[in-house]
mmCIF file with all atom_site columns, C-alpha atoms in Angstrom:
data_model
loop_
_atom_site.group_PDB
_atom_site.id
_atom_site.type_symbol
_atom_site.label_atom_id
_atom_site.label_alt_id
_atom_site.label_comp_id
_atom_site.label_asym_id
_atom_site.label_entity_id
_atom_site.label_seq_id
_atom_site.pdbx_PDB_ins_code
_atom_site.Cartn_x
_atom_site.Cartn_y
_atom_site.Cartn_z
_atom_site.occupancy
_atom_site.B_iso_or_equiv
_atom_site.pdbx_formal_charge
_atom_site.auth_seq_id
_atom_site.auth_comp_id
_atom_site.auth_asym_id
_atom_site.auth_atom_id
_atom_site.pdbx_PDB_model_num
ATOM 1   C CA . UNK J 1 1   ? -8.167  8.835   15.047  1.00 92.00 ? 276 UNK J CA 1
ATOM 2   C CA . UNK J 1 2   ? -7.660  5.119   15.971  1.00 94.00 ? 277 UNK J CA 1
ATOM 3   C CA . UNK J 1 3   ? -7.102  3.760   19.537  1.00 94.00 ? 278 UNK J CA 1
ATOM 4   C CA . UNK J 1 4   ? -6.282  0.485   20.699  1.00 95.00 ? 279 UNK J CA 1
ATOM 5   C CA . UNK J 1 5   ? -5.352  -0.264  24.129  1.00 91.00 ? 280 UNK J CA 1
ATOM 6   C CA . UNK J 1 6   ? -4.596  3.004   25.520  1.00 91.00 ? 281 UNK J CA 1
ATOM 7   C CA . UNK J 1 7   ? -2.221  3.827   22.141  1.00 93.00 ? 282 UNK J CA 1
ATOM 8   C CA . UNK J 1 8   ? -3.679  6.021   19.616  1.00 93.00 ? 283 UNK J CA 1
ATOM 9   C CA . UNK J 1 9   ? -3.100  6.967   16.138  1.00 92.00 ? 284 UNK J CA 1
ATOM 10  C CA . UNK J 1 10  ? -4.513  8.684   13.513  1.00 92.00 ? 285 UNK J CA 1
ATOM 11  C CA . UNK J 1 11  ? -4.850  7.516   9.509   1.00 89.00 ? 286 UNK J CA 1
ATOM 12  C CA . UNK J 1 12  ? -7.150  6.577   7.124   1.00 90.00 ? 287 UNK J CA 1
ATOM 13  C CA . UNK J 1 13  ? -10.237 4.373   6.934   1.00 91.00 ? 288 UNK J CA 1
ATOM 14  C CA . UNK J 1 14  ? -11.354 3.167   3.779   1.00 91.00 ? 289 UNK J CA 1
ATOM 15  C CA . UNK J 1 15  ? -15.451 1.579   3.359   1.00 92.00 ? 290 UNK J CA 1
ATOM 16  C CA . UNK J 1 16  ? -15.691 -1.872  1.032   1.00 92.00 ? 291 UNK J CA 1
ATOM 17  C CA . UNK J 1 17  ? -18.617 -3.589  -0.211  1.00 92.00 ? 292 UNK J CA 1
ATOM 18  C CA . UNK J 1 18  ? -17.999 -7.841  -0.186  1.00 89.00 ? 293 UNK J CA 1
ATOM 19  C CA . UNK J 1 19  ? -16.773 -8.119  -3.516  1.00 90.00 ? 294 UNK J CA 1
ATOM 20  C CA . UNK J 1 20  ? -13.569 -5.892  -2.747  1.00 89.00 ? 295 UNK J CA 1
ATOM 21  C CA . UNK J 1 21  ? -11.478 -8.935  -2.090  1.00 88.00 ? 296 UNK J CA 1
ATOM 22  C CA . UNK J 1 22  ? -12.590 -10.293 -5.274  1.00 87.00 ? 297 UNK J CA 1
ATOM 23  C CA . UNK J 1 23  ? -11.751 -7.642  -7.796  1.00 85.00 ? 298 UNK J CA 1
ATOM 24  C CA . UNK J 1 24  ? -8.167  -6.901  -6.658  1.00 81.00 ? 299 UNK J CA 1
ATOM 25  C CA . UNK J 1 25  ? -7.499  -9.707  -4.607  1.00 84.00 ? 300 UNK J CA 1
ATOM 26  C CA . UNK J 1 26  ? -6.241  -8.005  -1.773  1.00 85.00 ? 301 UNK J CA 1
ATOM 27  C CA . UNK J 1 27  ? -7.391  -11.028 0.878   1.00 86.00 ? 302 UNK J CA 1
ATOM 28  C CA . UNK J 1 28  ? -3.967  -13.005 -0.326  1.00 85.00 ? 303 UNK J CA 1
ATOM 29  C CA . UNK J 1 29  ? -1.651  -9.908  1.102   1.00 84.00 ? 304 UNK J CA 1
ATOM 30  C CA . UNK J 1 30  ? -3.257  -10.172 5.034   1.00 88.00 ? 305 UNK J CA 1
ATOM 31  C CA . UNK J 1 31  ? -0.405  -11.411 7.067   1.00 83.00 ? 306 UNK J CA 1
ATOM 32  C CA . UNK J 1 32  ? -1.898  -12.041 9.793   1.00 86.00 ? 307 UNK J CA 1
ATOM 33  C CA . UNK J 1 33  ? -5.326  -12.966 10.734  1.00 90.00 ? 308 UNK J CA 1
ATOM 34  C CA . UNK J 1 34  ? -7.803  -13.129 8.155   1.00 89.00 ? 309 UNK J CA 1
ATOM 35  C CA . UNK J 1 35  ? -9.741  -10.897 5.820   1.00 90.00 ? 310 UNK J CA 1
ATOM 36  C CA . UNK J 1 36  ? -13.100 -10.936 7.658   1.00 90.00 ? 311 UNK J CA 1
ATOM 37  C CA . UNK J 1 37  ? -15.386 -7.618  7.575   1.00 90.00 ? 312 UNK J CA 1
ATOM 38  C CA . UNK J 1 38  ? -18.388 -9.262  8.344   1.00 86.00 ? 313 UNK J CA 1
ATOM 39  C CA . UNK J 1 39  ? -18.868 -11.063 11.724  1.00 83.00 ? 314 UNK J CA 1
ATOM 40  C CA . UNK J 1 40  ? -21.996 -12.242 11.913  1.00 72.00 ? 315 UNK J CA 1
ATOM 41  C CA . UNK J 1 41  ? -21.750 -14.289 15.103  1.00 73.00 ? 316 UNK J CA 1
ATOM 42  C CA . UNK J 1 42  ? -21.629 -10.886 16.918  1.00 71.00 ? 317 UNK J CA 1
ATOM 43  C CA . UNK J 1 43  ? -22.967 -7.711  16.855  1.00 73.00 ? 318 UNK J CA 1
ATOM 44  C CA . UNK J 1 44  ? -19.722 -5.487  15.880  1.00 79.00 ? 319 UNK J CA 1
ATOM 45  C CA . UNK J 1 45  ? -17.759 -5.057  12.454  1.00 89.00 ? 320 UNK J CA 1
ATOM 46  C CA . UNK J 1 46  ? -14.137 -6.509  11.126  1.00 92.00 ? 321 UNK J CA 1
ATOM 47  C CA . UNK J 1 47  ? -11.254 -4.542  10.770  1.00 93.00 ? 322 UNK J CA 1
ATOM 48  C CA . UNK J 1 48  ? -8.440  -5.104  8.374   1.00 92.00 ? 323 UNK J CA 1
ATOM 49  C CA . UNK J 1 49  ? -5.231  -2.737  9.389   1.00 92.00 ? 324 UNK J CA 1
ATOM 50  C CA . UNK J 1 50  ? -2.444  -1.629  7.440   1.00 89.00 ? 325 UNK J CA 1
ATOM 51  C CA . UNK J 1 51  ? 0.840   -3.177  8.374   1.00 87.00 ? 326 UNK J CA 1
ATOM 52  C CA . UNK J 1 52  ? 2.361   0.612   9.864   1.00 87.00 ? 327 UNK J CA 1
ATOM 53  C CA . UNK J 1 53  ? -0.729  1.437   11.827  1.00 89.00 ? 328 UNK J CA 1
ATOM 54  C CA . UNK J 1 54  ? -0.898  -2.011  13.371  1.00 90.00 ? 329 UNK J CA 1
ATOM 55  C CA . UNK J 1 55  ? 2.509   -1.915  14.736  1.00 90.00 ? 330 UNK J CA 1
ATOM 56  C CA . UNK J 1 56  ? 2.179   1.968   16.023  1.00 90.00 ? 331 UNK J CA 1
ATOM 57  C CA . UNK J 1 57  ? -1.309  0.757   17.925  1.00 92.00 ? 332 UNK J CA 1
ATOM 58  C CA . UNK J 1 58  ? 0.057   -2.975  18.359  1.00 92.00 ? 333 UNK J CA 1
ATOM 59  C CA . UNK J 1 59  ? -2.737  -4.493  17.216  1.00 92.00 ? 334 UNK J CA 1
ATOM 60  C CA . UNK J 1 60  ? -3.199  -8.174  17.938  1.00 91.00 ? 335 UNK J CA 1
ATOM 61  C CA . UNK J 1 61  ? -5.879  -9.885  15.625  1.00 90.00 ? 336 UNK J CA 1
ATOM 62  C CA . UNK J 1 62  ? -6.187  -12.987 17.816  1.00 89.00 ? 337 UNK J CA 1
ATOM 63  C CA . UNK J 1 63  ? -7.299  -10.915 20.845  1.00 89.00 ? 338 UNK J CA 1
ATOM 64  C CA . UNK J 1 64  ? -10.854 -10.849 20.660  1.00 86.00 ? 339 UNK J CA 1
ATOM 65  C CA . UNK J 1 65  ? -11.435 -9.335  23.717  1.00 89.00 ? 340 UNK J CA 1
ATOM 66  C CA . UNK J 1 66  ? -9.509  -5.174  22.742  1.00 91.00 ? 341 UNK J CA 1
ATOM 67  C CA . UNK J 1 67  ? -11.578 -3.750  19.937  1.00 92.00 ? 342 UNK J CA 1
ATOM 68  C CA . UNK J 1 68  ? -10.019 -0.763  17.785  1.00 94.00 ? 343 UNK J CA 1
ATOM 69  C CA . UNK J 1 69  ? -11.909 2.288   18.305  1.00 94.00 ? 344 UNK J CA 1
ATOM 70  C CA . UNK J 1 70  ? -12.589 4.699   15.577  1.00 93.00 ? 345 UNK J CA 1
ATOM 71  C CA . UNK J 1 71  ? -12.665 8.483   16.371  1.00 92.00 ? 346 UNK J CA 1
ATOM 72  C CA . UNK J 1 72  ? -14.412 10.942  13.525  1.00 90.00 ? 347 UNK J CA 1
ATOM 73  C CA . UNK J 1 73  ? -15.124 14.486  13.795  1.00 87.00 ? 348 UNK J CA 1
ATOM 74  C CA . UNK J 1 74  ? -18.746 14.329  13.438  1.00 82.00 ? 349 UNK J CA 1
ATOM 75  C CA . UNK J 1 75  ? -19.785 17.551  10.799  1.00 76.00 ? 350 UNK J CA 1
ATOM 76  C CA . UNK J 1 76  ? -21.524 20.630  11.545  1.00 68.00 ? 351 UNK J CA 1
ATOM 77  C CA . UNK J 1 77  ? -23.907 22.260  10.074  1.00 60.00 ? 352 UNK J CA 1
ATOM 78  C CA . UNK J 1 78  ? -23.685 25.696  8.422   1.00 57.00 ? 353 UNK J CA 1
ATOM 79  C CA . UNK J 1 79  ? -23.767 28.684  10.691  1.00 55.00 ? 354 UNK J CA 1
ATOM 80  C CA . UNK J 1 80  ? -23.932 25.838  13.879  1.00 54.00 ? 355 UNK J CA 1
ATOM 81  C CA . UNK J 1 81  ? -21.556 27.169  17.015  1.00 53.00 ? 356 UNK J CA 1
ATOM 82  C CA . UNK J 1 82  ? -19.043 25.515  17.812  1.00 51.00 ? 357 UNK J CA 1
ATOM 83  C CA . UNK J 1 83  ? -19.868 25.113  21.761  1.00 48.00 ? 358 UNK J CA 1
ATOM 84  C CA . UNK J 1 84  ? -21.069 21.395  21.214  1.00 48.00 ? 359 UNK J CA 1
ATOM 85  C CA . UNK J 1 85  ? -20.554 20.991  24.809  1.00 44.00 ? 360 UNK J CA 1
ATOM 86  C CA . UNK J 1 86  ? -23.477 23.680  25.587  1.00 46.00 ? 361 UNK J CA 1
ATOM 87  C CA . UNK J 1 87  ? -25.951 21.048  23.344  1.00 47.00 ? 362 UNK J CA 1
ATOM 88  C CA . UNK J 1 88  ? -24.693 18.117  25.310  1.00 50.00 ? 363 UNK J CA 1
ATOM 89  C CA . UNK J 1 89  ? -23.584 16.462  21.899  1.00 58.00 ? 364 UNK J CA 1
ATOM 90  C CA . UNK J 1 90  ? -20.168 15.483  21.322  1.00 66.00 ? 365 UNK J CA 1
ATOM 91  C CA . UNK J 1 91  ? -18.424 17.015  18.693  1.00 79.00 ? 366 UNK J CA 1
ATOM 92  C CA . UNK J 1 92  ? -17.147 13.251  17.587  1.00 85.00 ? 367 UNK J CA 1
ATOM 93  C CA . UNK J 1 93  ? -18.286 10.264  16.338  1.00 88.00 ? 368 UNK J CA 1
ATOM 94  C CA . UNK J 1 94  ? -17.378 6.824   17.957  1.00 90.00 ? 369 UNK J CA 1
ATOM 95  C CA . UNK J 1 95  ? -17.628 3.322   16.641  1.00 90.00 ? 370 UNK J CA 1
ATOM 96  C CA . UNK J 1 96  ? -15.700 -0.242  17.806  1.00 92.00 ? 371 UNK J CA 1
ATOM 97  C CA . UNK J 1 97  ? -14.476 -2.590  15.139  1.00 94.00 ? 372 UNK J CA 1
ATOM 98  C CA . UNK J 1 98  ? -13.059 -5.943  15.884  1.00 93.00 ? 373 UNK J CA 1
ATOM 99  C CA . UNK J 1 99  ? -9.255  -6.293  13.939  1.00 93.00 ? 374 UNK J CA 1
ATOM 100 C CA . UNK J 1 100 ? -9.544  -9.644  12.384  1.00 92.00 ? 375 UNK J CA 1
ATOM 101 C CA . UNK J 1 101 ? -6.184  -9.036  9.948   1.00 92.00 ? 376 UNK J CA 1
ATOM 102 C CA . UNK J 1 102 ? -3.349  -7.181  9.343   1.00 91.00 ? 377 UNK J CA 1
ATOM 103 C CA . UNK J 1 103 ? -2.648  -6.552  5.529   1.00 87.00 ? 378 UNK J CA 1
ATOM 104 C CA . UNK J 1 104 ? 1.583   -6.515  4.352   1.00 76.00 ? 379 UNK J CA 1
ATOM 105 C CA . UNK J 1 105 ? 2.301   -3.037  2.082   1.00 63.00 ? 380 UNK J CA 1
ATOM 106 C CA . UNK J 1 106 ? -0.134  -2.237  -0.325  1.00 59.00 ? 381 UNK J CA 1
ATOM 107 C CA . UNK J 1 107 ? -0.047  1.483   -1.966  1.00 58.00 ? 382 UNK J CA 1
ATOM 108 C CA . UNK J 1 108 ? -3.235  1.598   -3.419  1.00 52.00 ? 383 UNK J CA 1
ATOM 109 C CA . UNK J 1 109 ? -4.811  0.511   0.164   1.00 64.00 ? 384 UNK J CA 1
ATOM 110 C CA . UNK J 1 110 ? -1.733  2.186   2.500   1.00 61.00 ? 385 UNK J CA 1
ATOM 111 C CA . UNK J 1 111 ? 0.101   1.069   5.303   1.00 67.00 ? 386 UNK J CA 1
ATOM 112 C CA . UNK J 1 112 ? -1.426  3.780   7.535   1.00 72.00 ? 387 UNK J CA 1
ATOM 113 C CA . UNK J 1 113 ? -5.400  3.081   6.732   1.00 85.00 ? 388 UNK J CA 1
ATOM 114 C CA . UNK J 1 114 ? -8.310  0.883   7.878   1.00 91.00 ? 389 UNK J CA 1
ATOM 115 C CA . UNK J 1 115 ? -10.721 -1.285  5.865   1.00 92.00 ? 390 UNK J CA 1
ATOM 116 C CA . UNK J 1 116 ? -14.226 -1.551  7.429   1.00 93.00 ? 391 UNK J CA 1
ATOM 117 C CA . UNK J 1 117 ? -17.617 -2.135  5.803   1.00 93.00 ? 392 UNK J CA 1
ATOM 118 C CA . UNK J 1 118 ? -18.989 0.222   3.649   1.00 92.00 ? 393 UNK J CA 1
ATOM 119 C CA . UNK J 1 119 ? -21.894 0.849   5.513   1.00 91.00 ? 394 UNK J CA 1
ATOM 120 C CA . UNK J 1 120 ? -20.033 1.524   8.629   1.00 91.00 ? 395 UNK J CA 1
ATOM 121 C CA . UNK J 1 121 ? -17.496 4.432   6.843   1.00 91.00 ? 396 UNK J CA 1
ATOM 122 C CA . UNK J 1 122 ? -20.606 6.035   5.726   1.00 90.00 ? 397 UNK J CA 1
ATOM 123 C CA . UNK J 1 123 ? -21.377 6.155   8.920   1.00 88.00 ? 398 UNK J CA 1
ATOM 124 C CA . UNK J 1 124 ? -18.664 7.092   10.433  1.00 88.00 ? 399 UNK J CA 1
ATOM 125 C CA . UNK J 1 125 ? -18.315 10.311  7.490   1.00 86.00 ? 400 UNK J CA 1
ATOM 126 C CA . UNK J 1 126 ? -22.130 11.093  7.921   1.00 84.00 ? 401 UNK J CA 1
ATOM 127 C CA . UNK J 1 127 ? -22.583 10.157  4.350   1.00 87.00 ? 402 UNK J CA 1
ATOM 128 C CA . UNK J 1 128 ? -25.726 9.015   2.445   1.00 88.00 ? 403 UNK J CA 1
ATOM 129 C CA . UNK J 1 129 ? -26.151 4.861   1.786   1.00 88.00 ? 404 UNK J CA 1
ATOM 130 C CA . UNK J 1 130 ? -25.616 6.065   -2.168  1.00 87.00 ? 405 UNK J CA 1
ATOM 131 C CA . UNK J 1 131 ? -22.445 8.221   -1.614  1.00 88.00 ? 406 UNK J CA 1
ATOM 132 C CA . UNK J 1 132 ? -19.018 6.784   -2.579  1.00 91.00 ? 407 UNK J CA 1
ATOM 133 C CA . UNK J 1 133 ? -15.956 8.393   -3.640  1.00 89.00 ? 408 UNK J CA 1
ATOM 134 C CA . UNK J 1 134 ? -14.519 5.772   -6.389  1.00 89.00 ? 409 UNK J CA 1
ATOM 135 C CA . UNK J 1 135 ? -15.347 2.323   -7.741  1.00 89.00 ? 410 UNK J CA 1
ATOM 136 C CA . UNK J 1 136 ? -13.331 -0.190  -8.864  1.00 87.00 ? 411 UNK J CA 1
ATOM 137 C CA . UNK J 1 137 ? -13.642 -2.593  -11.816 1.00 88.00 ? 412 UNK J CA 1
ATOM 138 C CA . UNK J 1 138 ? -11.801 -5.561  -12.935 1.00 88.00 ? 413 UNK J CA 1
ATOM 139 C CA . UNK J 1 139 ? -11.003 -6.014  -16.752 1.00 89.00 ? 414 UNK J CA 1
ATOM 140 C CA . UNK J 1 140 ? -11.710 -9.653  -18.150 1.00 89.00 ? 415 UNK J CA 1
ATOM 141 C CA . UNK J 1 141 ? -8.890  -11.041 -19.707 1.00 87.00 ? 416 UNK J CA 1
ATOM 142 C CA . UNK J 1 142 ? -7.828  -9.181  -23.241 1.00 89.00 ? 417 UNK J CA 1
ATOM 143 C CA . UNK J 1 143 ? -9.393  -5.938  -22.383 1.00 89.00 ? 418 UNK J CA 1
ATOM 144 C CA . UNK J 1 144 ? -6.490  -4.462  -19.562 1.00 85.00 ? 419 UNK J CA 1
ATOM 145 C CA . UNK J 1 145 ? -5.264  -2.495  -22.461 1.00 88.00 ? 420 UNK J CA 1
ATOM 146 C CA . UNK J 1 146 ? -4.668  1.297   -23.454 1.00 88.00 ? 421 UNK J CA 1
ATOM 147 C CA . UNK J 1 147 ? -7.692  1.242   -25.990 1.00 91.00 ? 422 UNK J CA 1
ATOM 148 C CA . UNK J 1 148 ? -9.981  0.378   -22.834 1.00 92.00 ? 423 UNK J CA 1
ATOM 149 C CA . UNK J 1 149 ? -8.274  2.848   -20.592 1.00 90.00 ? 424 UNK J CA 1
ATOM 150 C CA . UNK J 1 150 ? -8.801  5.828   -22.831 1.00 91.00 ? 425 UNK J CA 1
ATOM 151 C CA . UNK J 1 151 ? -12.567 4.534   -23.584 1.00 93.00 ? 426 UNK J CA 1
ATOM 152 C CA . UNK J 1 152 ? -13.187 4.690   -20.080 1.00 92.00 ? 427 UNK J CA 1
ATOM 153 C CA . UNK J 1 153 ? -12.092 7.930   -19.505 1.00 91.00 ? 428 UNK J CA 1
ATOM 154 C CA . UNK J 1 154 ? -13.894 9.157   -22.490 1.00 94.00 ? 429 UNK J CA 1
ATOM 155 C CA . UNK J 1 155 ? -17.376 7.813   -20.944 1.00 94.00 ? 430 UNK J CA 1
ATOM 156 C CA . UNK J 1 156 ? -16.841 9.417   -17.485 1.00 91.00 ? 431 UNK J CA 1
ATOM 157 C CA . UNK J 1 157 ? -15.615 12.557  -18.343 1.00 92.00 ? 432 UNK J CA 1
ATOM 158 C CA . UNK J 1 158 ? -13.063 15.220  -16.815 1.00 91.00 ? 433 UNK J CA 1
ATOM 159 C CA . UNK J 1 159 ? -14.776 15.338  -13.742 1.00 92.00 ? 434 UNK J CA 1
ATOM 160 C CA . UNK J 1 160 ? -13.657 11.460  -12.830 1.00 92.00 ? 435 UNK J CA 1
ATOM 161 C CA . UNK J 1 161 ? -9.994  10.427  -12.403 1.00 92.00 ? 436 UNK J CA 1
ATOM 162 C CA . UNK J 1 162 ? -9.393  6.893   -13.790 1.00 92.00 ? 437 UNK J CA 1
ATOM 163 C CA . UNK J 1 163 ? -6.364  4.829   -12.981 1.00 89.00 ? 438 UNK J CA 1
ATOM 164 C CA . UNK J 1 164 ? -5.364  1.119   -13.983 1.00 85.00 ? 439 UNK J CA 1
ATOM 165 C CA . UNK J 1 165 ? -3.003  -0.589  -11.347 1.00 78.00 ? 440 UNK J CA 1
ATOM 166 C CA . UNK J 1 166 ? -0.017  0.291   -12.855 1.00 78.00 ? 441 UNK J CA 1
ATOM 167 C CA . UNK J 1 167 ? -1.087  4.258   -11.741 1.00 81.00 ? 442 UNK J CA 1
ATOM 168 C CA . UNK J 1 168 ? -2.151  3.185   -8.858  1.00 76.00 ? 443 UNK J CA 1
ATOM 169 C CA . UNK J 1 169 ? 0.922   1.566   -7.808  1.00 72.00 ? 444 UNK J CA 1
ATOM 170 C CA . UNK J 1 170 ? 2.848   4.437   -9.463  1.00 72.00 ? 445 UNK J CA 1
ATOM 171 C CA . UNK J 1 171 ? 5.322   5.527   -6.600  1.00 71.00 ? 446 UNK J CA 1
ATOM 172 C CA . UNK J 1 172 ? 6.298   1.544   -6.252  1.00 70.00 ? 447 UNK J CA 1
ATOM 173 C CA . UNK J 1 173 ? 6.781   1.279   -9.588  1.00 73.00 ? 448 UNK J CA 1
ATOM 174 C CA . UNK J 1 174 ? 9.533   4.229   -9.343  1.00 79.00 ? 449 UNK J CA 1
ATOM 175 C CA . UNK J 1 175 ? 11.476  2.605   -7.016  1.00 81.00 ? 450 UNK J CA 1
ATOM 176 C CA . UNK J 1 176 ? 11.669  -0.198  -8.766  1.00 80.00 ? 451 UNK J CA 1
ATOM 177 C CA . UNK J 1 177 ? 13.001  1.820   -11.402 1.00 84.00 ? 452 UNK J CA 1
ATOM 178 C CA . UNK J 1 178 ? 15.128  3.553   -8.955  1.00 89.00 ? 453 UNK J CA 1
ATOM 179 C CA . UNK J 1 179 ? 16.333  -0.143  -7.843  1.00 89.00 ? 454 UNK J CA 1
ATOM 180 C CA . UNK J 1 180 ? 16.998  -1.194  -11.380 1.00 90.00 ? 455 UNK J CA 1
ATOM 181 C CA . UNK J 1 181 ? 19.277  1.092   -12.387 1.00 91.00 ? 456 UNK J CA 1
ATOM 182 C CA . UNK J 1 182 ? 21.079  1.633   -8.958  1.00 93.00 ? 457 UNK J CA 1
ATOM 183 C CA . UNK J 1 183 ? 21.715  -2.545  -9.875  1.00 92.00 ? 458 UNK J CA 1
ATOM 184 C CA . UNK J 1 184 ? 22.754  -1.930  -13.219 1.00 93.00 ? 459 UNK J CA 1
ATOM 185 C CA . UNK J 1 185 ? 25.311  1.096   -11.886 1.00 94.00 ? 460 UNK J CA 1
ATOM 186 C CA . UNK J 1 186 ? 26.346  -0.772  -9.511  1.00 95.00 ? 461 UNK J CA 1
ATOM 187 C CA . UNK J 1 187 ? 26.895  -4.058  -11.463 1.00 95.00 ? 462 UNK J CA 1
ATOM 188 C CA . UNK J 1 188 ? 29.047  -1.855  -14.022 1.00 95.00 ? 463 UNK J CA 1
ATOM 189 C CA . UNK J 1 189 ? 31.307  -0.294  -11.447 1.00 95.00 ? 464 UNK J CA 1
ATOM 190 C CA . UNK J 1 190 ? 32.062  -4.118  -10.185 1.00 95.00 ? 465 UNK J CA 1
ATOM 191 C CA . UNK J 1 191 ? 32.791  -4.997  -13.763 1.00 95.00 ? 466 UNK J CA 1
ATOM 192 C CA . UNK J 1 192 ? 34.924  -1.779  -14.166 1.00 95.00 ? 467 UNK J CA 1
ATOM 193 C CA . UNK J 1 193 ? 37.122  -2.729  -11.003 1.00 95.00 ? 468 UNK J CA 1
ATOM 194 C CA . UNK J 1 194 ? 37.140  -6.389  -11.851 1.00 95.00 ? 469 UNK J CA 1
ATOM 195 C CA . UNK J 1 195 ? 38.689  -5.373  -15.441 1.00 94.00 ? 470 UNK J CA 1
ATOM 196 C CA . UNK J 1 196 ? 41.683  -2.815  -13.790 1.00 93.00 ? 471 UNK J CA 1
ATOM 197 C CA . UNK J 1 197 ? 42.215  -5.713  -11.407 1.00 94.00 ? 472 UNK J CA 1
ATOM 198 C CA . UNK J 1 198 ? 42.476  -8.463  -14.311 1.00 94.00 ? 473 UNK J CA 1
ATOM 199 C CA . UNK J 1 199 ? 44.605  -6.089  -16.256 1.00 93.00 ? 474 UNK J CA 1
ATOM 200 C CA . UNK J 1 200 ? 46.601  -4.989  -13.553 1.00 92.00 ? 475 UNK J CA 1
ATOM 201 C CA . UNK J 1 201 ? 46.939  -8.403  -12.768 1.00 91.00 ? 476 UNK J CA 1
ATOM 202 C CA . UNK J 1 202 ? 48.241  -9.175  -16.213 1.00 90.00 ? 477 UNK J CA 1
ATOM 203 C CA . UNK J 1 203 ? 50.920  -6.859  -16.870 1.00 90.00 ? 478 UNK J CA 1
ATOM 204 C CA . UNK J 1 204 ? 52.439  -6.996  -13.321 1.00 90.00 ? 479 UNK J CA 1
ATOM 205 C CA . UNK J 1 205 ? 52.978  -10.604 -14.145 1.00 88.00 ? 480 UNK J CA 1
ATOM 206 C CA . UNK J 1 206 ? 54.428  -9.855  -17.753 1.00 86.00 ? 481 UNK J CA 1
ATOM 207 C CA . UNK J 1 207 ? 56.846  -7.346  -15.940 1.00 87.00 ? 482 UNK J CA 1
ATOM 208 C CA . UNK J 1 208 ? 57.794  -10.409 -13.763 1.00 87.00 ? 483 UNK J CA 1
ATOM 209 C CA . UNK J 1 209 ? 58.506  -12.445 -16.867 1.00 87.00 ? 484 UNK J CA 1
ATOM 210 C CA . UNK J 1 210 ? 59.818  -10.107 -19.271 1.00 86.00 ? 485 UNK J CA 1
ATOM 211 C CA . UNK J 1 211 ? 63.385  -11.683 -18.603 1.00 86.00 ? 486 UNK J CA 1
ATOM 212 C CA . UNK J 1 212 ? 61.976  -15.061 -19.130 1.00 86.00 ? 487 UNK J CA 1
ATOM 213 C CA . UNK J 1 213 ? 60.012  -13.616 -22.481 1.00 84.00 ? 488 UNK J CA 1
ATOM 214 C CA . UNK J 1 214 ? 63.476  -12.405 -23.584 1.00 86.00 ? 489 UNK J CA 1
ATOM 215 C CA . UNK J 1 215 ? 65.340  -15.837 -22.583 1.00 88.00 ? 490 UNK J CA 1
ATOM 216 C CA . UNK J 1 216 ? 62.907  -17.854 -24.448 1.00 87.00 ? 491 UNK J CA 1
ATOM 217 C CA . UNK J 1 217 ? 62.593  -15.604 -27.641 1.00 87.00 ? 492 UNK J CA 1
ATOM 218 C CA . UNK J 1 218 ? 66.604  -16.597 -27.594 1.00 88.00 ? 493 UNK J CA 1
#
């Protein structure tokens, strides 16, 4: 759960090492603000929002001052009670980012999620500093090909999912499709009027002229 000046919201937070912005890129799509995860002139952590959860929490990346605090449900063990309260623990975990940018529609990052530093979403998900849930890889150029795809999945195995960007960005990729042929049906219904207009066009002005026609065949 994300709050921000008395709004909240929940979503997704995603971890990133520093070379994320260099293998996809995705520092040329912030819209506002900057791409910044590490601050080092203070003590906290950058933010980078998604474009939906930044205008549900209003997020403002210039105001220094508000930080964007991240609520987790902090695990319990097995066979723990759930009376936290009786332990004098809280049942969540609480950490304060500083949004530095807000990132335009991405689908393989979301419009509803959060990227902080790695360290701090391991953190956050009481995970080990060796635990991550996927990695991604950028192809030189020459090798973004199928022959590459299906080697990679044939080194990791069933047990990994692999995607390029083009599965990645799958349900964007369907509208476009969607868009494309809405155009073209559309386009062909314009041309369909446009010819019933020309012809009507045409042979209301022959039946003008047909007495003219006969006159000058004379």
């Amino acid at each position: 759960m994300f709050s921000y000046a008395g709004r909240h919201n929940v979503g997704r937070i995603k971890g990133v090492d520093q070379l994320y912005s260099v293998i996809n890129g995705i520092d040329s799509l912030v819209n506002d603000g900057a791409y910044d995860l590490l601050l080092p002139e203070s003590d906290g952590s950058g933010a980078v929002v998604g474009n939906q959860l930044s205008m549900s929490l209003g997020i403002d990346p210039l105001n220094q001052f508000e930080p964007l605090i991240v609520f987790m449900t902090r695990p319990r063990a097995r066979g723990a009670s759930i009376s936290s309260a009786l332990t004098g623990r809280s049942g969540m975990i609480r950490r304060e980012f500083q949004p530095t940018g807000i990132i335009r529609s991405m689908e393989a990052f979301g419009t509803q999620a959060v990227l902080v530093p790695l360290a701090e979403a391991q953190q956050l998900l009481s995970m080990s500093d060796s635990t991550v849930s996927s990695l991604e890889v950028q192809l030189l150029p020459g090798y973004a090909n199928d022959d590459t795809y299906a080697r990679i999945r044939a080194f990791m195995g069933p047990d990994f999912t692999v995607k390029n960007r083009l599965e990645q960005e799958s349900s964007i990729l369907k509208i476009m499709q969607i868009e494309k042929w809405v155009g073209f049906a559309l386009v062909s219904l314009m041309m369909v009027l446009i010819s019933f207009n020309l012809i009507g066009a045409l042979w209301m002005i022959v039946l003008e002229k047909k007495r003219d026609i006969s006159i000058l065949r004379s």
